[in-house]
C-alpha angles and dihedrals in degrees: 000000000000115000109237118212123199135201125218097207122186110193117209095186104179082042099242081156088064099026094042115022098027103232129142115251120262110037106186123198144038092278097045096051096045082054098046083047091054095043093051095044089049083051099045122004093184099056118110100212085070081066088046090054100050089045090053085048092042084054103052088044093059088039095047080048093063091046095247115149095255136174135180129196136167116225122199129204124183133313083207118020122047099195091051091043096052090042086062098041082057091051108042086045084054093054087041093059096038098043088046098026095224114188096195145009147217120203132211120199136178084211156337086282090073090040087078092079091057096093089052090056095036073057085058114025125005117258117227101174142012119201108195110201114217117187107229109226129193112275101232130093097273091054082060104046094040086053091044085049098058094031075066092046091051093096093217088053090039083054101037089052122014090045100069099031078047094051087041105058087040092062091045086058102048091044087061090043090055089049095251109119099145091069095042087095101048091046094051090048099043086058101046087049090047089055104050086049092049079053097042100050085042084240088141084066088059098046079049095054083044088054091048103046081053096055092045102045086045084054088048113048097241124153096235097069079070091038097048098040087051089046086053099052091046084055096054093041076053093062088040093054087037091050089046096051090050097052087050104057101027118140135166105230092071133088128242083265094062091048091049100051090053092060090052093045099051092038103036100092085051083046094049086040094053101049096041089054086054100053097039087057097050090049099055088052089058088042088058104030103024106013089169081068098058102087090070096059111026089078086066104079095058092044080052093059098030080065096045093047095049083035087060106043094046092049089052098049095047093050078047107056088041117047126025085251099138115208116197092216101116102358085296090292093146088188101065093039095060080047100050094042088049099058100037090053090050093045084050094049093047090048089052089047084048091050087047097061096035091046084045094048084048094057101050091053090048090048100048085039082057091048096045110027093155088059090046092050095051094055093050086056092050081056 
């Protein structure tokens, strides 16, 4: 019969075992991980991975006690930076099962935060058990309010929750102050519905990598930090000019469609320009730092403007057709207009798909010729 070996993990997602005690992920081993536990709890009594550890200590106790071939080992993330963290988390469990050669695990957490990570180490060992450590509080008012106090000091929760009330209230009071109190409401609202759809959808993760790429390409001297501030504040000047032209051309006697379709028409070139600034600038940073990468975004410029163009021309023909608005592109033939645009944003996006090919068939050249330059040079000299 096969000798199982099971791994006690505790998981420290956000590493307060590295940011506040100052110990080494991964501590392995009944001793390093008492003495991970003390020094956290030294570091930081109220922290309820210092719980997590001693369970996962309580537990290979009981199970050594039973003379199963048991392990235990504390694995950190980041304290910044979830992906990374996650991506080490991956790694050092990875060393951990095939040092050890564990054939299953069992993990601790302090909460379901940490329980995230459960799909990336059922990718490396199979999980048998999660023990989940709950803190038991004294069940009186004070208890509450001194749980709820420290829930708002926990910065994730703080941003998740007091951010968009916050911005909330703050919006109600301006529009009274601008003597618009019949709209407060709906602007309220519309934010706070805004919000939970940008959470929903997961769209806040994207502003955060966005975040991130600018932080790291400001750090690190790259083109596109330029590119991609100048790109933002186009885009801004693009919802001033949409909301402009909504408000002047707003009219009651129109759906939500037609109002829609006046904010795209008045913003889309900012919109175009914005997002044609951005790519260009990250392509002029892979053209000068990973050129062999270059085939998969110089086509995006020309998709960018492929989308403005048709963007354009149907916005224009549906305001058209709908309203007496009379546009001098063309003489005012809508018609031609909603044509012309379509096929010069097809004929754009087909050139872009044409340089792609053509840009991707050029690096690999330049990169085996790279790899190979005696083989290149001899080829020069047969020609």
């Amino acid at each position: 019969m096969e000798n199982i070996r099971t791994l006690i993990l505790c998981v420290d997602r956000d590493d307060d075992i590295g940011f506040k005690a100052g110990v080494t992920s991964p501590p392995v081993g009944r001793e390093e991980c008492l003495t991970t536990a003390e020094k956290l709890a030294i570091a930081d009594p109220e922290d309820s991975d210092v719980n997590a550890i001693f369970q996962g200590l309580k537990t290979y106790d009981e199970l050594k006690g039973k003379g199963e071939d048991v392990y235990i080992a504390v694995i950190g993330g980041s304290h910044t930076n979830m992906l990374e963290g996650d991506r080490r988390i991956s790694h050092d469990l990875g060393k951990i099962v095939w040092d050890f050669e564990i054939n299953e695990c069992i993990l601790v957490t302090d909460g379901a935060e940490d329980e995230f990570i459960l799909p990336v180490i059922q990718s490396t060992v199979d999980v048998k058990s999660v023990q989940r450590v709950i803190v038991k509080q004294v069940p009186n008012l004070e208890g509450t309010y001194y749980i709820i106090k420290k829930l708002f000091d926990d910065p994730e929760i703080a941003k998740t929750i007091l951010v968009p009330v916050g911005l909330a209230m703050l919006l109600y009071a301006v529009s009274i102050l601008l003597g618009y109190p019949g709209i407060a409401v709906v602007i309220v609202v519309g934010v706070l519905g805004l919000y939970l759809l940008f959470k929903g959808y997961g769209i806040d993760e994207y502003f955060e990598i966005t975040l991130r790429s600018l932080q790291s390409s400001f750090f690190g001297g790259k083109f596109t930090f330029v590119a991609y501030i100048a790109a933002l504040f186009i885009g801004i000047m693009g919802i001033i000019i949409g909301l402009t032209t909504l408000q002047e051309w707003y009219s009651s006697e129109q759906g939500i469609l037609f109002y829609a379709l006046l904010f795209v028409y008045g913003a889309i070139w900012y919109f175009t320009a914005s997002a044609l600034i951005a790519s260009i600038g990250k392509i002029i940073d892979i053209f000068l730092n990973e050129i062999k990468s270059l085939g998969r975004f110089i086509a995006i410029p020309y998709f960018v403007l492929a989308i403005g163009i048709i963007a354009y021309g149907a916005c224009v023909y549906t305001i058209a057709i709908s309203t007496d608005m009379e546009f001098p592109v063309l003489g005012g033939n809508s018609i031609k207009l909603i044509i012309y645009t379509t096929l010069g944003g097809l004929i754009c996006a087909g050139f872009g798909i044409y340089l792609q090919k053509y840009v991707t068939k050029w690096t690999k050249k330049l990169s085996l010729a790279k790899k190979n330059p005696e083989k290149s040079s001899d080829k020069n000299k047969a020609f």
